[in-house]
mmCIF file of C-alpha atoms in Angstrom:
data_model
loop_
_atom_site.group_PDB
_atom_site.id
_atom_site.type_symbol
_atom_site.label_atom_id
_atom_site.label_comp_id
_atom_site.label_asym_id
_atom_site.label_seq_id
_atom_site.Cartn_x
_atom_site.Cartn_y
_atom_site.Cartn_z
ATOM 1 C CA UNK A 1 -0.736 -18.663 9.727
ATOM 2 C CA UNK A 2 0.075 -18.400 6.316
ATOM 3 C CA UNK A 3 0.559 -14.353 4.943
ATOM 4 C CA UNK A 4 -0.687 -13.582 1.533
ATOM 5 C CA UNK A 5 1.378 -14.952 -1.168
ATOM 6 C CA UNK A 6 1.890 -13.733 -4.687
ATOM 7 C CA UNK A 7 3.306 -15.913 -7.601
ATOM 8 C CA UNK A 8 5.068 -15.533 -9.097
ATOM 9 C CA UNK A 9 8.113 -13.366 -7.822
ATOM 10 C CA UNK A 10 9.071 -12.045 -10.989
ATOM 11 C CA UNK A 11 8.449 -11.438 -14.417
ATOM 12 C CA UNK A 12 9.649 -10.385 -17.640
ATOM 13 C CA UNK A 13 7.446 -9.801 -20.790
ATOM 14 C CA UNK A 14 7.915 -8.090 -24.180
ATOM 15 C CA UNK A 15 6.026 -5.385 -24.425
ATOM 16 C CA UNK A 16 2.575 -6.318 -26.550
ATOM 17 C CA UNK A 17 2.443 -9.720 -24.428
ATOM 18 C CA UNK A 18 -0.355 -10.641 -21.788
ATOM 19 C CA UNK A 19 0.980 -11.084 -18.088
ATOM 20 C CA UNK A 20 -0.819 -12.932 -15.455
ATOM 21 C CA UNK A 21 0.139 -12.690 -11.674
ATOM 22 C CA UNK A 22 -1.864 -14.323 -8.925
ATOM 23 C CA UNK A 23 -1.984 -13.731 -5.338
ATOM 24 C CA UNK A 24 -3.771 -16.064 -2.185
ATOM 25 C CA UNK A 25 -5.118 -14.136 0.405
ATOM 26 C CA UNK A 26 -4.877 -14.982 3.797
ATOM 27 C CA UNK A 27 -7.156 -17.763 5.082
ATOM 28 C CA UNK A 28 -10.706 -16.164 5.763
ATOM 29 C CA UNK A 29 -9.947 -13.040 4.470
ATOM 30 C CA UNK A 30 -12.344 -12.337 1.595
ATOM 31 C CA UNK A 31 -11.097 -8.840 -0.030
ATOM 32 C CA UNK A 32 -8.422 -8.341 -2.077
ATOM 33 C CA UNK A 33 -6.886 -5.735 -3.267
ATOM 34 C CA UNK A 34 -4.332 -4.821 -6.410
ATOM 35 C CA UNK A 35 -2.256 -1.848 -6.198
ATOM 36 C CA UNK A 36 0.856 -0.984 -8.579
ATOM 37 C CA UNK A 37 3.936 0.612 -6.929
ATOM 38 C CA UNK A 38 5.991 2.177 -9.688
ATOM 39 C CA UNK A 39 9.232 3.903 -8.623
ATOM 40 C CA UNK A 40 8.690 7.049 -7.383
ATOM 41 C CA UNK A 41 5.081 7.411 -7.663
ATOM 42 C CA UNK A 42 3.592 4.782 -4.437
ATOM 43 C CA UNK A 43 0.861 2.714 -4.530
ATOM 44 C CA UNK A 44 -1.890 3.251 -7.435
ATOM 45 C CA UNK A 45 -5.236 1.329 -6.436
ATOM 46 C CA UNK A 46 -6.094 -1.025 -9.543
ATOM 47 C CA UNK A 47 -8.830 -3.305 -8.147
ATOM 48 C CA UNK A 48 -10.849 -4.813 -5.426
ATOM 49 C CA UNK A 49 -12.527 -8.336 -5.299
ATOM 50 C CA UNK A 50 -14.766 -8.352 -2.544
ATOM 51 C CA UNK A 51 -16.943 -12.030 -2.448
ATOM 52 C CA UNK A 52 -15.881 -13.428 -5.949
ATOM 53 C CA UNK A 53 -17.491 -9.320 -7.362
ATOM 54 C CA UNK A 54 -15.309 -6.628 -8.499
ATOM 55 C CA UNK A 55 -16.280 -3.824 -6.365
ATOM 56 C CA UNK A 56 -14.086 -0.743 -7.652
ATOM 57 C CA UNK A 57 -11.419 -0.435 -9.688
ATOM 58 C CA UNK A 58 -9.164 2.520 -9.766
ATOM 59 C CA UNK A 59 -7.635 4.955 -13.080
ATOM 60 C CA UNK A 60 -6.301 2.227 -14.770
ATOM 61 C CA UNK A 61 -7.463 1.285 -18.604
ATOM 62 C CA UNK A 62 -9.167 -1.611 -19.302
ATOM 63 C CA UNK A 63 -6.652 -4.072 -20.661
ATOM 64 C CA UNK A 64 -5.800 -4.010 -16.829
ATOM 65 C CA UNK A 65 -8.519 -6.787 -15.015
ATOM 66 C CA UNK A 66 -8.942 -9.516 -12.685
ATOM 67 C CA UNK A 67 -11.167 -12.175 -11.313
ATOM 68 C CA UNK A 68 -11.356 -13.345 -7.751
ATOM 69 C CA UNK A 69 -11.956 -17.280 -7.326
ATOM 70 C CA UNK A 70 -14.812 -18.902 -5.112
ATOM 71 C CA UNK A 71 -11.580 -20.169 -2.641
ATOM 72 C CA UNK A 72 -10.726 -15.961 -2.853
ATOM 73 C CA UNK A 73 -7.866 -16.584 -4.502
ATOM 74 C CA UNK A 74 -7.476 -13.742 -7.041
ATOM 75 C CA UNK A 75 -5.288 -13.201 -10.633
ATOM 76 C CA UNK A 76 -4.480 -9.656 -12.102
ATOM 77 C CA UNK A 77 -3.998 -9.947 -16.037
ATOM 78 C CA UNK A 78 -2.395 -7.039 -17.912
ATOM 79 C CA UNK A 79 -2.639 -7.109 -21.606
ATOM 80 C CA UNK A 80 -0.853 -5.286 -24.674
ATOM 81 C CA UNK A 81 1.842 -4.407 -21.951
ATOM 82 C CA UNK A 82 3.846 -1.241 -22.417
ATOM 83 C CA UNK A 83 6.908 -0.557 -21.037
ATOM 84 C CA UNK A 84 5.268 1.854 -18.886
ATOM 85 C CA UNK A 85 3.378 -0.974 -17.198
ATOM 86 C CA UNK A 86 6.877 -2.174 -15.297
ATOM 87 C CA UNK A 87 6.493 -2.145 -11.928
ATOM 88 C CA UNK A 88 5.797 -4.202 -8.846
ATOM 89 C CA UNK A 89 2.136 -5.436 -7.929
ATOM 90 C CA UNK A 90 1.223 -5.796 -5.030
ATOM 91 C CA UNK A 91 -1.756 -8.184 -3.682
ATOM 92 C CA UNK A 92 -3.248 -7.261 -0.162
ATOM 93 C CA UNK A 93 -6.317 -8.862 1.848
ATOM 94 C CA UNK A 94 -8.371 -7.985 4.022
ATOM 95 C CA UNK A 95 -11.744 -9.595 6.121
ATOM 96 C CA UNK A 96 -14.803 -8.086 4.970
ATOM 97 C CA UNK A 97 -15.975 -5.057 6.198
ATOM 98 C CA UNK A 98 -12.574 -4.099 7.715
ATOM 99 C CA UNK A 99 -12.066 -0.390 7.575
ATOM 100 C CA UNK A 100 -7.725 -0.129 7.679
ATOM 101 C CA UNK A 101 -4.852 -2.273 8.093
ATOM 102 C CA UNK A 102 -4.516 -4.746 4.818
ATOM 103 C CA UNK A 103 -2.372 -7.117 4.662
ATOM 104 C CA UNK A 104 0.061 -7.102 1.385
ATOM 105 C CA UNK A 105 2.446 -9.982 -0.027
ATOM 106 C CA UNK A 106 5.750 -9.561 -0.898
ATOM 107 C CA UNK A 107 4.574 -8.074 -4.913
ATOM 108 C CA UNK A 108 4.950 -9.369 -8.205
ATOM 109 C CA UNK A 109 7.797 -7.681 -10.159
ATOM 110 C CA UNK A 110 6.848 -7.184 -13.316
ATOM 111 C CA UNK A 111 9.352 -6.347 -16.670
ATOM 112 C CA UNK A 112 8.723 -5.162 -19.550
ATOM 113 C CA UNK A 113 11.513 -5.099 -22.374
ATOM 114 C CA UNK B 1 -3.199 18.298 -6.723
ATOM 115 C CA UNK B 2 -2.288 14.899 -5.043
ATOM 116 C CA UNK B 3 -4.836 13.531 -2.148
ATOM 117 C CA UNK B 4 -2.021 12.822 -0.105
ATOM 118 C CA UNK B 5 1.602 14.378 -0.657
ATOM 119 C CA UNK B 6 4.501 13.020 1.378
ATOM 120 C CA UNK B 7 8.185 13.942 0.960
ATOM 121 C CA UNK B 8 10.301 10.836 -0.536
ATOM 122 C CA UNK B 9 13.153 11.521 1.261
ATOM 123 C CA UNK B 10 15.336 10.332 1.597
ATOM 124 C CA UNK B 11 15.662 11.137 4.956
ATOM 125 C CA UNK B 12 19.595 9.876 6.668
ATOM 126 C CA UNK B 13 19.907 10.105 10.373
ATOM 127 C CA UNK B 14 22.125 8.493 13.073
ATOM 128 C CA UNK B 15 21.063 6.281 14.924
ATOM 129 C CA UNK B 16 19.165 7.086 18.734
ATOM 130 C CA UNK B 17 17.701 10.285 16.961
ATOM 131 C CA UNK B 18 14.325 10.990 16.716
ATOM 132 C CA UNK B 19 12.306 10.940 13.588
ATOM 133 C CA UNK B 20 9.397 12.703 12.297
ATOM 134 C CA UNK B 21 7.866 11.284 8.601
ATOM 135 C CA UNK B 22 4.744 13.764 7.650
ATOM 136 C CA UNK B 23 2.045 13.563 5.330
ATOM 137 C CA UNK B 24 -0.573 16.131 4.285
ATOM 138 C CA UNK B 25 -4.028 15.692 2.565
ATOM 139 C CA UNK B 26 -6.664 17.611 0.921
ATOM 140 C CA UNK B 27 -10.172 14.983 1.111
ATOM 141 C CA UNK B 28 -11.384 16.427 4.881
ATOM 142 C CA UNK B 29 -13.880 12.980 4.354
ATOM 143 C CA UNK B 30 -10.710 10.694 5.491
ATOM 144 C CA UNK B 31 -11.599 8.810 8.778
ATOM 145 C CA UNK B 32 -8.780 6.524 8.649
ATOM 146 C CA UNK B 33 -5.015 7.119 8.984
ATOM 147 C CA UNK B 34 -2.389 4.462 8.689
ATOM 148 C CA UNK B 35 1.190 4.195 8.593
ATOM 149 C CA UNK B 36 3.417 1.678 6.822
ATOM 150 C CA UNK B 37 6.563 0.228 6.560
ATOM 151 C CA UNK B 38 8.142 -1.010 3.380
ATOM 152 C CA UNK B 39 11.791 -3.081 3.995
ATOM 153 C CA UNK B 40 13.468 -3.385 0.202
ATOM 154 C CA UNK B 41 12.011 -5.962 -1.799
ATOM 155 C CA UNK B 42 9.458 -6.928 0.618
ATOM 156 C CA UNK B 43 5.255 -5.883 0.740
ATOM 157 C CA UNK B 44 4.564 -3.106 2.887
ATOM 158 C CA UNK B 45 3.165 -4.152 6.488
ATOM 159 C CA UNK B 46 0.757 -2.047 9.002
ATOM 160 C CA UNK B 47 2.719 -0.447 11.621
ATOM 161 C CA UNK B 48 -0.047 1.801 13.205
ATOM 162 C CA UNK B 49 -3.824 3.062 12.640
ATOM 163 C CA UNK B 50 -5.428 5.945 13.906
ATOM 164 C CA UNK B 51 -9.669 6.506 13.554
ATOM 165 C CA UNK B 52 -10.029 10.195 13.394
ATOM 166 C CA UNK B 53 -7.824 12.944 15.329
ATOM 167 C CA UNK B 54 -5.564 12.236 18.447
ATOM 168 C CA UNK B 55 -2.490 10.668 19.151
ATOM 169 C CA UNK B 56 -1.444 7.089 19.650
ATOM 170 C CA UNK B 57 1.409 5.279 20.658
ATOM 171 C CA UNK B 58 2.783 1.917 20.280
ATOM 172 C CA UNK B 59 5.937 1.024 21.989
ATOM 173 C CA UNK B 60 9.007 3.666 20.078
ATOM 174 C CA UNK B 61 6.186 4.980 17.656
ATOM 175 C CA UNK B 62 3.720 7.220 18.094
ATOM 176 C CA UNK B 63 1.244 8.789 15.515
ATOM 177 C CA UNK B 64 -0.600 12.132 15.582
ATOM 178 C CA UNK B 65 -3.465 13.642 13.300
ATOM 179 C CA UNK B 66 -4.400 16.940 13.212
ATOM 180 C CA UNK B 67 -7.553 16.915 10.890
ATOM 181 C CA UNK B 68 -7.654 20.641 11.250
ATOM 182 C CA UNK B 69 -4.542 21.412 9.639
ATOM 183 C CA UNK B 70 -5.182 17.947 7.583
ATOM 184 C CA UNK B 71 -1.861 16.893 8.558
ATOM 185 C CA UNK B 72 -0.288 13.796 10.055
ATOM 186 C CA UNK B 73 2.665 12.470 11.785
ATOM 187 C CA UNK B 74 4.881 8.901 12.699
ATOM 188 C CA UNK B 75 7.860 9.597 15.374
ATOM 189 C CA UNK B 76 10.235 6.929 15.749
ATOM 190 C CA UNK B 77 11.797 7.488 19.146
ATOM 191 C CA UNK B 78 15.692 5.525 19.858
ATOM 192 C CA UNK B 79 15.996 5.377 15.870
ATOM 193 C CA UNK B 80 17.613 1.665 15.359
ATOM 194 C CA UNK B 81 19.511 0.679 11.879
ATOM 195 C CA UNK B 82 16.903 -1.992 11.690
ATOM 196 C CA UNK B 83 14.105 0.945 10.993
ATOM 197 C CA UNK B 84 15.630 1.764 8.091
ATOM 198 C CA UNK B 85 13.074 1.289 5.148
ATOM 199 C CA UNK B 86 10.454 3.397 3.529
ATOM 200 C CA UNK B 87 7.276 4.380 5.439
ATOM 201 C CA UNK B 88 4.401 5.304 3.715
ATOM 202 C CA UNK B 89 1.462 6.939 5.007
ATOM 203 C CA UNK B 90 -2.108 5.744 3.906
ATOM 204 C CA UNK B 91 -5.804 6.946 4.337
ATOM 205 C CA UNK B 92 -9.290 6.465 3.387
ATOM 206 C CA UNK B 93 -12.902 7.652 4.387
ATOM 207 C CA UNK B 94 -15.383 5.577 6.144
ATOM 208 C CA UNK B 95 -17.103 3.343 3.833
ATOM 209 C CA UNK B 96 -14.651 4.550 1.049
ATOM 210 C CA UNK B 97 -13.842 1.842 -1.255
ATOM 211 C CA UNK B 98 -10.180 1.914 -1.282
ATOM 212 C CA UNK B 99 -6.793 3.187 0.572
ATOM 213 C CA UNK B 100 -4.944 5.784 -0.698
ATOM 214 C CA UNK B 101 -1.379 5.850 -0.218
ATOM 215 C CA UNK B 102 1.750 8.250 0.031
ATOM 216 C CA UNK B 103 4.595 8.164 -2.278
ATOM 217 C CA UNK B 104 6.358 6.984 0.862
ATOM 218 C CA UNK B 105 9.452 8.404 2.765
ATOM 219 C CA UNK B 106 12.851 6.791 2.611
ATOM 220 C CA UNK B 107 14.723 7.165 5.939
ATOM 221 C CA UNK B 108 18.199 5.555 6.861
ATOM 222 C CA UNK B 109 19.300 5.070 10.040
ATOM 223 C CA UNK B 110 23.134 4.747 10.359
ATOM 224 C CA UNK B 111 24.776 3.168 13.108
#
């Protein structure tokens, strides 16, 4: 079975550019979740896609959103990136309904210079 | 104040020695207590789950929650090089929308 996969593996930007990372959940799974890991502070909960709906995001401003596709599939897109925005995202799935245990990819690294 | 403070580490110890990672919290609503592992470069992956207080064990790990003293543990029993990595404790509240995570604690294991 195929684990959740997030394209692509790295990225640089300049900062003011849009970035857009994507992520495929694990096959009937149908919640994803964004978090950002930035070094030293551990995983910030940006958004979850629950049925093709945004169901919560977390602290983050708006230039930060998503979309989750009717195959579940999901892309994060950051714009006007700041330097401050460097950091690795991570994509994890879940089935609906499922209380603990997500599944993450490997992240997105994300640069910006 | 953080919902969930855990110490980064990092945490060095030899290997066969028993390790305790901790992590407190202040949201008495959490239901759900998790524990991760994160190998460098890689997504973090669910090691164990606990629903509510009470131990449980899974083969050289076991995990305790005290909800009184809203306080949780992972031991690692026979500490291998190979569990070097950074675990990272997560919770969330039935019903609650989202996981929140630890900063994460970085423990090496040397041979």
């Amino acid at each position: 079975e195929a684990g959740v996969t997030q394209s692509p593996t790295h990225l640089i930007k300049t900062r003011g550019q849009q970035a857009t990372l994507r992520c495929s959940p694990i096959s009937g799974h149908t919640s994803v979740y964004w978090y950002q890991q930035a070094l030293g502070l551990g995983l910030q909960f940006l958004l979850w896609y629950d049925e093709g709906e945004e169901r919560n995001r977390g602290n983050f401003p708006p230039r930060f959103s998503g979309r989750q596709f009717p195959n579940y599939s999901s892309e994060l897109n950051v714009n006007a990136l700041e330097l401050e925005d460097s950091a690795l995202y991570l994509c994890a799935s879940s089935p609906t309904g499922v209380e603990y245990g997500y599944t993450f990819g490997s992240g997105t690294r994300l640069t910006v210079v | 104040q953080k919902e969930v403070e855990q110490d980064p580490g990092p945490l060095s110890v030899p290997e066969g020695a028993i390790v305790s990672l901790n992590c407190t919290y202040s949201n008495s609503a959490f239901q759900y207590f998790m524990w991760y592992r994160q190998y460098s470069r890689k997504g973090p992956e669910l090691l164990m789950y606990t629903y509510s207080s009470g131990n449980k064990e899974d083969g050289r790990f076991t995990a305790q929650v005290d909800k009184s003293s809203k306080y949780i543990s992972l031991f690692i029993r026979d500490s291998q090089p190979s569990d070097s990595a950074t675990y990272l404790c997560a919770m969330r509240n039935t019903g609650g929308f989202k996981t929140i995570f630890g900063a994460g604690t970085r423990l090496f294991v040397k041979a």
